[in-house]
JSON list of C-alpha atoms in Angstrom, two decimals:
[
{"chain": "A", "resi": 1, "resn": "MET", "atom": "CA", "xyz": [-18.28, -56.91, 12.35]},
{"chain": "A", "resi": 2, "resn": "THR", "atom": "CA", "xyz": [-19.51, -54.25, 9.88]},
{"chain": "A", "resi": 3, "resn": "HIS", "atom": "CA", "xyz": [-22.27, -55.25, 7.52]},
{"chain": "A", "resi": 4, "resn": "PHE", "atom": "CA", "xyz": [-22.25, -53.76, 4.01]},
{"chain": "A", "resi": 5, "resn": "SER", "atom": "CA", "xyz": [-25.43, -53.70, 2.04]},
{"chain": "A", "resi": 6, "resn": "ASN", "atom": "CA", "xyz": [-25.52, -54.26, -1.68]},
{"chain": "A", "resi": 7, "resn": "LYS", "atom": "CA", "xyz": [-28.77, -52.30, -1.92]},
{"chain": "A", "resi": 8, "resn": "PRO", "atom": "CA", "xyz": [-28.50, -49.15, -4.02]},
{"chain": "A", "resi": 9, "resn": "SER", "atom": "CA", "xyz": [-29.02, -45.92, -2.15]},
{"chain": "A", "resi": 10, "resn": "ARG", "atom": "CA", "xyz": [-32.45, -44.35, -2.68]},
{"chain": "A", "resi": 11, "resn": "SER", "atom": "CA", "xyz": [-31.19, -40.75, -2.59]},
{"chain": "A", "resi": 12, "resn": "PRO", "atom": "CA", "xyz": [-29.30, -39.46, -5.63]},
{"chain": "A", "resi": 13, "resn": "SER", "atom": "CA", "xyz": [-25.62, -38.89, -5.10]},
{"chain": "A", "resi": 14, "resn": "ARG", "atom": "CA", "xyz": [-24.19, -35.41, -4.71]},
{"chain": "A", "resi": 15, "resn": "LYS", "atom": "CA", "xyz": [-22.48, -35.77, -8.06]},
{"chain": "A", "resi": 16, "resn": "LEU", "atom": "CA", "xyz": [-25.78, -36.51, -9.79]},
{"chain": "A", "resi": 17, "resn": "LYS", "atom": "CA", "xyz": [-27.44, -33.55, -8.05]},
{"chain": "A", "resi": 18, "resn": "GLY", "atom": "CA", "xyz": [-24.57, -31.32, -9.23]},
{"chain": "A", "resi": 19, "resn": "ILE", "atom": "CA", "xyz": [-24.95, -32.52, -12.82]},
{"chain": "A", "resi": 20, "resn": "ILE", "atom": "CA", "xyz": [-28.71, -31.89, -12.72]},
{"chain": "A", "resi": 21, "resn": "ALA", "atom": "CA", "xyz": [-28.15, -28.38, -11.29]},
{"chain": "A", "resi": 22, "resn": "ALA", "atom": "CA", "xyz": [-25.54, -27.59, -13.95]},
{"chain": "A", "resi": 23, "resn": "LEU", "atom": "CA", "xyz": [-27.84, -28.76, -16.76]},
{"chain": "A", "resi": 24, "resn": "THR", "atom": "CA", "xyz": [-30.73, -26.72, -15.37]},
{"chain": "A", "resi": 25, "resn": "CYS", "atom": "CA", "xyz": [-28.55, -23.59, -15.18]},
{"chain": "A", "resi": 26, "resn": "SER", "atom": "CA", "xyz": [-27.20, -24.05, -18.70]},
{"chain": "A", "resi": 27, "resn": "LEU", "atom": "CA", "xyz": [-30.74, -24.49, -20.00]},
{"chain": "A", "resi": 28, "resn": "PHE", "atom": "CA", "xyz": [-31.85, -21.33, -18.20]},
{"chain": "A", "resi": 29, "resn": "PHE", "atom": "CA", "xyz": [-28.98, -19.20, -19.53]},
{"chain": "A", "resi": 30, "resn": "SER", "atom": "CA", "xyz": [-29.11, -20.63, -23.05]},
{"chain": "A", "resi": 31, "resn": "CYS", "atom": "CA", "xyz": [-32.65, -19.22, -23.42]},
{"chain": "A", "resi": 32, "resn": "GLU", "atom": "CA", "xyz": [-31.38, -15.65, -23.09]},
{"chain": "A", "resi": 33, "resn": "LYS", "atom": "CA", "xyz": [-31.07, -14.03, -26.50]},
{"chain": "A", "resi": 34, "resn": "PRO", "atom": "CA", "xyz": [-27.61, -12.74, -27.41]},
{"chain": "A", "resi": 35, "resn": "PRO", "atom": "CA", "xyz": [-27.12, -8.97, -27.55]},
{"chain": "A", "resi": 36, "resn": "LEU", "atom": "CA", "xyz": [-27.37, -7.20, -30.88]},
{"chain": "A", "resi": 37, "resn": "TYR", "atom": "CA", "xyz": [-24.42, -5.07, -29.76]},
{"chain": "A", "resi": 38, "resn": "ASP", "atom": "CA", "xyz": [-22.29, -4.88, -26.60]},
{"chain": "A", "resi": 39, "resn": "GLN", "atom": "CA", "xyz": [-19.07, -2.87, -26.67]},
{"chain": "A", "resi": 40, "resn": "TYR", "atom": "CA", "xyz": [-16.80, -0.85, -24.38]},
{"chain": "A", "resi": 41, "resn": "GLN", "atom": "CA", "xyz": [-14.30, 1.86, -25.30]},
{"chain": "A", "resi": 42, "resn": "ALA", "atom": "CA", "xyz": [-11.45, 2.96, -23.07]},
{"chain": "A", "resi": 43, "resn": "ILE", "atom": "CA", "xyz": [-11.21, 6.64, -22.25]},
{"chain": "A", "resi": 44, "resn": "ASN", "atom": "CA", "xyz": [-7.81, 7.93, -23.40]},
{"chain": "A", "resi": 45, "resn": "ASN", "atom": "CA", "xyz": [-5.44, 8.32, -20.41]},
{"chain": "A", "resi": 46, "resn": "ILE", "atom": "CA", "xyz": [-8.48, 8.05, -18.10]},
{"chain": "A", "resi": 47, "resn": "THR", "atom": "CA", "xyz": [-9.10, 11.73, -18.94]},
{"chain": "A", "resi": 48, "resn": "TRP", "atom": "CA", "xyz": [-12.18, 12.49, -21.00]},
{"chain": "A", "resi": 49, "resn": "GLU", "atom": "CA", "xyz": [-11.50, 15.65, -23.00]},
{"chain": "A", "resi": 50, "resn": "LYS", "atom": "CA", "xyz": [-14.52, 17.94, -23.45]},
{"chain": "A", "resi": 51, "resn": "ASP", "atom": "CA", "xyz": [-14.54, 17.72, -27.26]},
{"chain": "A", "resi": 52, "resn": "LYS", "atom": "CA", "xyz": [-13.84, 13.95, -27.48]},
{"chain": "A", "resi": 53, "resn": "ALA", "atom": "CA", "xyz": [-16.81, 11.82, -28.59]},
{"chain": "A", "resi": 54, "resn": "TYR", "atom": "CA", "xyz": [-16.90, 8.03, -28.51]},
{"chain": "A", "resi": 55, "resn": "TYR", "atom": "CA", "xyz": [-18.78, 6.30, -31.33]},
{"chain": "A", "resi": 56, "resn": "PHE", "atom": "CA", "xyz": [-20.70, 2.99, -31.35]},
{"chain": "A", "resi": 57, "resn": "THR", "atom": "CA", "xyz": [-21.85, 1.80, -34.79]},
{"chain": "A", "resi": 58, "resn": "PHE", "atom": "CA", "xyz": [-24.01, -1.27, -35.41]},
{"chain": "A", "resi": 59, "resn": "GLU", "atom": "CA", "xyz": [-26.34, -2.80, -37.98]},
{"chain": "A", "resi": 60, "resn": "VAL", "atom": "CA", "xyz": [-30.07, -3.39, -37.44]},
{"chain": "A", "resi": 61, "resn": "LYS", "atom": "CA", "xyz": [-31.67, -5.95, -39.73]},
{"chain": "A", "resi": 62, "resn": "ASP", "atom": "CA", "xyz": [-34.92, -6.89, -37.97]},
{"chain": "A", "resi": 63, "resn": "ILE", "atom": "CA", "xyz": [-36.95, -3.81, -37.02]},
{"chain": "A", "resi": 64, "resn": "SER", "atom": "CA", "xyz": [-39.83, -5.87, -35.57]},
{"chain": "A", "resi": 65, "resn": "VAL", "atom": "CA", "xyz": [-37.80, -6.79, -32.46]},
{"chain": "A", "resi": 66, "resn": "PRO", "atom": "CA", "xyz": [-37.99, -4.42, -29.43]},
{"chain": "A", "resi": 67, "resn": "TYR", "atom": "CA", "xyz": [-34.63, -3.67, -27.78]},
{"chain": "A", "resi": 68, "resn": "ASP", "atom": "CA", "xyz": [-33.32, -2.26, -24.52]},
{"chain": "A", "resi": 69, "resn": "LEU", "atom": "CA", "xyz": [-30.50, 0.27, -25.12]},
{"chain": "A", "resi": 70, "resn": "THR", "atom": "CA", "xyz": [-28.12, 0.85, -22.21]},
{"chain": "A", "resi": 71, "resn": "LEU", "atom": "CA", "xyz": [-25.21, 3.21, -21.61]},
{"chain": "A", "resi": 72, "resn": "LYS", "atom": "CA", "xyz": [-22.55, 1.72, -19.32]},
{"chain": "A", "resi": 73, "resn": "VAL", "atom": "CA", "xyz": [-19.95, 3.72, -17.38]},
{"chain": "A", "resi": 74, "resn": "ARG", "atom": "CA", "xyz": [-16.85, 2.46, -15.57]},
{"chain": "A", "resi": 75, "resn": "ASN", "atom": "CA", "xyz": [-15.36, 4.98, -13.15]},
{"chain": "A", "resi": 76, "resn": "ASN", "atom": "CA", "xyz": [-12.64, 4.84, -10.51]},
{"chain": "A", "resi": 77, "resn": "ASN", "atom": "CA", "xyz": [-12.23, 6.56, -7.13]},
{"chain": "A", "resi": 78, "resn": "LEU", "atom": "CA", "xyz": [-10.61, 9.62, -8.76]},
{"chain": "A", "resi": 79, "resn": "TYR", "atom": "CA", "xyz": [-13.91, 10.72, -10.29]},
{"chain": "A", "resi": 80, "resn": "PRO", "atom": "CA", "xyz": [-14.67, 13.96, -8.40]},
{"chain": "A", "resi": 81, "resn": "TYR", "atom": "CA", "xyz": [-18.45, 14.23, -8.82]},
{"chain": "A", "resi": 82, "resn": "GLN", "atom": "CA", "xyz": [-21.68, 12.53, -7.83]},
{"chain": "A", "resi": 83, "resn": "ASN", "atom": "CA", "xyz": [-23.12, 12.65, -11.35]},
{"chain": "A", "resi": 84, "resn": "LEU", "atom": "CA", "xyz": [-22.01, 12.65, -14.98]},
{"chain": "A", "resi": 85, "resn": "TRP", "atom": "CA", "xyz": [-23.76, 14.56, -17.76]},
{"chain": "A", "resi": 86, "resn": "ILE", "atom": "CA", "xyz": [-23.44, 13.01, -21.21]},
{"chain": "A", "resi": 87, "resn": "PHE", "atom": "CA", "xyz": [-24.51, 14.36, -24.60]},
{"chain": "A", "resi": 88, "resn": "CYS", "atom": "CA", "xyz": [-25.87, 11.56, -26.81]},
{"chain": "A", "resi": 89, "resn": "ASN", "atom": "CA", "xyz": [-26.25, 11.76, -30.59]},
{"chain": "A", "resi": 90, "resn": "GLU", "atom": "CA", "xyz": [-28.22, 9.16, -32.57]},
{"chain": "A", "resi": 91, "resn": "GLU", "atom": "CA", "xyz": [-27.53, 8.87, -36.30]},
{"chain": "A", "resi": 92, "resn": "TRP", "atom": "CA", "xyz": [-30.16, 6.85, -38.17]},
{"chain": "A", "resi": 93, "resn": "PRO", "atom": "CA", "xyz": [-29.82, 5.40, -41.68]},
{"chain": "A", "resi": 94, "resn": "ILE", "atom": "CA", "xyz": [-32.63, 7.75, -42.74]},
{"chain": "A", "resi": 95, "resn": "GLY", "atom": "CA", "xyz": [-33.69, 11.00, -41.13]},
{"chain": "A", "resi": 96, "resn": "PRO", "atom": "CA", "xyz": [-32.23, 13.79, -39.02]},
{"chain": "A", "resi": 97, "resn": "LEU", "atom": "CA", "xyz": [-29.67, 13.48, -36.25]},
{"chain": "A", "resi": 98, "resn": "ARG", "atom": "CA", "xyz": [-31.31, 13.09, -32.83]},
{"chain": "A", "resi": 99, "resn": "ARG", "atom": "CA", "xyz": [-29.73, 14.58, -29.71]},
{"chain": "A", "resi": 100, "resn": "ASP", "atom": "CA", "xyz": [-30.33, 13.96, -26.05]},
{"chain": "A", "resi": 101, "resn": "THR", "atom": "CA", "xyz": [-28.73, 14.72, -22.69]},
{"chain": "A", "resi": 102, "resn": "ILE", "atom": "CA", "xyz": [-28.36, 11.96, -20.11]},
{"chain": "A", "resi": 103, "resn": "GLU", "atom": "CA", "xyz": [-27.63, 12.43, -16.41]},
{"chain": "A", "resi": 104, "resn": "CYS", "atom": "CA", "xyz": [-25.82, 9.45, -14.88]},
{"chain": "A", "resi": 105, "resn": "ILE", "atom": "CA", "xyz": [-25.92, 9.40, -11.07]},
{"chain": "A", "resi": 106, "resn": "LEU", "atom": "CA", "xyz": [-22.75, 7.57, -10.03]},
{"chain": "A", "resi": 107, "resn": "ALA", "atom": "CA", "xyz": [-22.71, 8.15, -6.24]},
{"chain": "A", "resi": 108, "resn": "ASP", "atom": "CA", "xyz": [-24.97, 9.10, -3.37]},
{"chain": "A", "resi": 109, "resn": "GLU", "atom": "CA", "xyz": [-24.68, 12.42, -1.49]},
{"chain": "A", "resi": 110, "resn": "PHE", "atom": "CA", "xyz": [-22.05, 10.89, 0.82]},
{"chain": "A", "resi": 111, "resn": "GLY", "atom": "CA", "xyz": [-19.80, 9.76, -2.03]},
{"chain": "A", "resi": 112, "resn": "LYS", "atom": "CA", "xyz": [-20.67, 6.04, -1.94]},
{"chain": "A", "resi": 113, "resn": "TRP", "atom": "CA", "xyz": [-20.54, 4.67, -5.48]},
{"chain": "A", "resi": 114, "resn": "TYR", "atom": "CA", "xyz": [-23.71, 3.05, -6.81]},
{"chain": "A", "resi": 115, "resn": "GLY", "atom": "CA", "xyz": [-21.92, 0.87, -9.36]},
{"chain": "A", "resi": 116, "resn": "HIS", "atom": "CA", "xyz": [-20.63, -2.64, -8.83]},
{"chain": "A", "resi": 117, "resn": "GLY", "atom": "CA", "xyz": [-16.93, -3.11, -8.11]},
{"chain": "A", "resi": 118, "resn": "ILE", "atom": "CA", "xyz": [-14.15, -2.34, -5.65]},
{"chain": "A", "resi": 119, "resn": "SER", "atom": "CA", "xyz": [-11.78, 0.18, -7.22]},
{"chain": "A", "resi": 120, "resn": "LEU", "atom": "CA", "xyz": [-13.45, 0.24, -10.65]},
{"chain": "A", "resi": 121, "resn": "TYR", "atom": "CA", "xyz": [-17.21, 0.76, -10.52]},
{"chain": "A", "resi": 122, "resn": "GLN", "atom": "CA", "xyz": [-19.56, -0.24, -13.31]},
{"chain": "A", "resi": 123, "resn": "SER", "atom": "CA", "xyz": [-22.96, 1.43, -13.64]},
{"chain": "A", "resi": 124, "resn": "SER", "atom": "CA", "xyz": [-25.70, 1.01, -16.26]},
{"chain": "A", "resi": 125, "resn": "PHE", "atom": "CA", "xyz": [-28.15, 3.64, -17.45]},
{"chain": "A", "resi": 126, "resn": "PRO", "atom": "CA", "xyz": [-31.16, 2.79, -19.65]},
{"chain": "A", "resi": 127, "resn": "ILE", "atom": "CA", "xyz": [-31.47, 4.99, -22.73]},
{"chain": "A", "resi": 128, "resn": "HIS", "atom": "CA", "xyz": [-34.50, 3.31, -24.34]},
{"chain": "A", "resi": 129, "resn": "SER", "atom": "CA", "xyz": [-36.67, 0.38, -23.21]},
{"chain": "A", "resi": 130, "resn": "GLN", "atom": "CA", "xyz": [-38.80, -1.72, -25.56]},
{"chain": "A", "resi": 131, "resn": "TYR", "atom": "CA", "xyz": [-37.39, 0.39, -28.41]},
{"chain": "A", "resi": 132, "resn": "LYS", "atom": "CA", "xyz": [-38.12, -0.54, -32.02]},
{"chain": "A", "resi": 133, "resn": "PHE", "atom": "CA", "xyz": [-35.68, 0.86, -34.55]},
{"chain": "A", "resi": 134, "resn": "PRO", "atom": "CA", "xyz": [-37.65, 2.68, -37.28]},
{"chain": "A", "resi": 135, "resn": "HIS", "atom": "CA", "xyz": [-35.46, 1.58, -40.22]},
{"chain": "A", "resi": 136, "resn": "ALA", "atom": "CA", "xyz": [-33.17, -1.30, -41.08]},
{"chain": "A", "resi": 137, "resn": "GLY", "atom": "CA", "xyz": [-29.58, -0.23, -41.64]},
{"chain": "A", "resi": 138, "resn": "GLN", "atom": "CA", "xyz": [-26.57, 1.26, -39.87]},
{"chain": "A", "resi": 139, "resn": "TYR", "atom": "CA", "xyz": [-26.98, 3.28, -36.68]},
{"chain": "A", "resi": 140, "resn": "THR", "atom": "CA", "xyz": [-24.33, 5.24, -34.78]},
{"chain": "A", "resi": 141, "resn": "PHE", "atom": "CA", "xyz": [-24.63, 6.45, -31.20]},
{"chain": "A", "resi": 142, "resn": "SER", "atom": "CA", "xyz": [-21.99, 8.88, -29.98]},
{"chain": "A", "resi": 143, "resn": "PHE", "atom": "CA", "xyz": [-21.35, 10.06, -26.43]},
{"chain": "A", "resi": 144, "resn": "ARG", "atom": "CA", "xyz": [-19.52, 13.18, -25.24]},
{"chain": "A", "resi": 145, "resn": "GLN", "atom": "CA", "xyz": [-19.10, 14.30, -21.66]},
{"chain": "A", "resi": 146, "resn": "GLY", "atom": "CA", "xyz": [-21.16, 17.35, -20.74]},
{"chain": "A", "resi": 147, "resn": "MET", "atom": "CA", "xyz": [-19.41, 18.41, -17.54]},
{"chain": "A", "resi": 148, "resn": "ARG", "atom": "CA", "xyz": [-17.75, 21.79, -17.05]},
{"chain": "A", "resi": 149, "resn": "ASP", "atom": "CA", "xyz": [-14.26, 20.26, -16.88]},
{"chain": "A", "resi": 150, "resn": "ASP", "atom": "CA", "xyz": [-12.19, 20.48, -20.06]},
{"chain": "A", "resi": 151, "resn": "ALA", "atom": "CA", "xyz": [-10.37, 17.31, -18.96]},
{"chain": "A", "resi": 152, "resn": "LEU", "atom": "CA", "xyz": [-12.60, 15.06, -16.84]},
{"chain": "A", "resi": 153, "resn": "LYS", "atom": "CA", "xyz": [-10.68, 12.52, -14.75]},
{"chain": "A", "resi": 154, "resn": "GLY", "atom": "CA", "xyz": [-11.86, 9.23, -13.30]},
{"chain": "A", "resi": 155, "resn": "ILE", "atom": "CA", "xyz": [-14.00, 7.80, -16.12]},
{"chain": "A", "resi": 156, "resn": "GLN", "atom": "CA", "xyz": [-12.10, 4.80, -17.48]},
{"chain": "A", "resi": 157, "resn": "GLU", "atom": "CA", "xyz": [-14.51, 3.31, -20.02]},
{"chain": "A", "resi": 158, "resn": "ILE", "atom": "CA", "xyz": [-17.91, 3.82, -21.53]},
{"chain": "A", "resi": 159, "resn": "GLY", "atom": "CA", "xyz": [-19.96, 1.10, -23.10]},
{"chain": "A", "resi": 160, "resn": "PHE", "atom": "CA", "xyz": [-23.11, 0.66, -25.11]},
{"chain": "A", "resi": 161, "resn": "SER", "atom": "CA", "xyz": [-25.36, -2.37, -25.13]},
{"chain": "A", "resi": 162, "resn": "ILE", "atom": "CA", "xyz": [-28.38, -3.32, -27.22]},
{"chain": "A", "resi": 163, "resn": "ARG", "atom": "CA", "xyz": [-30.27, -6.39, -26.06]},
{"chain": "A", "resi": 164, "resn": "PRO", "atom": "CA", "xyz": [-33.60, -7.84, -27.14]},
{"chain": "A", "resi": 165, "resn": "SER", "atom": "CA", "xyz": [-36.26, -6.84, -24.60]},
{"chain": "A", "resi": 166, "resn": "LYS", "atom": "CA", "xyz": [-37.54, -9.57, -22.32]}
]
């Protein structure tokens, strides 16, 4: 004869533990501030022409907040190089155009991709950390490939992200 007890179990059920874990995770992720800007642009025909620039335009209202600015690159296995040189232009609401050159290391010396993915690899490259925009208004960042190839194959998308610094 099997005896069943009417006593409640002292350990919480798995379902209750799952609910508590889900609530804890949602609370943790809800504290992260949303990005000011986060956008990708597809490279035409997966061939980045030498004179083709990609533009990212956004509005800054609060200049007291420090931001992390990140360039993101998605490449496939057809990309023939270990690195990618990119010319970056920054247009501010007030003041002169600022230019910079960024080297993005996409693979190690043996050709193993650093980015995350299987056949499409995503890599991120910090442009500015803890950056405070000097003026409120509209900003435009543009990116142009700086490699020797007139038609660079294997880069599928580039992205630009602006997130409040942690």
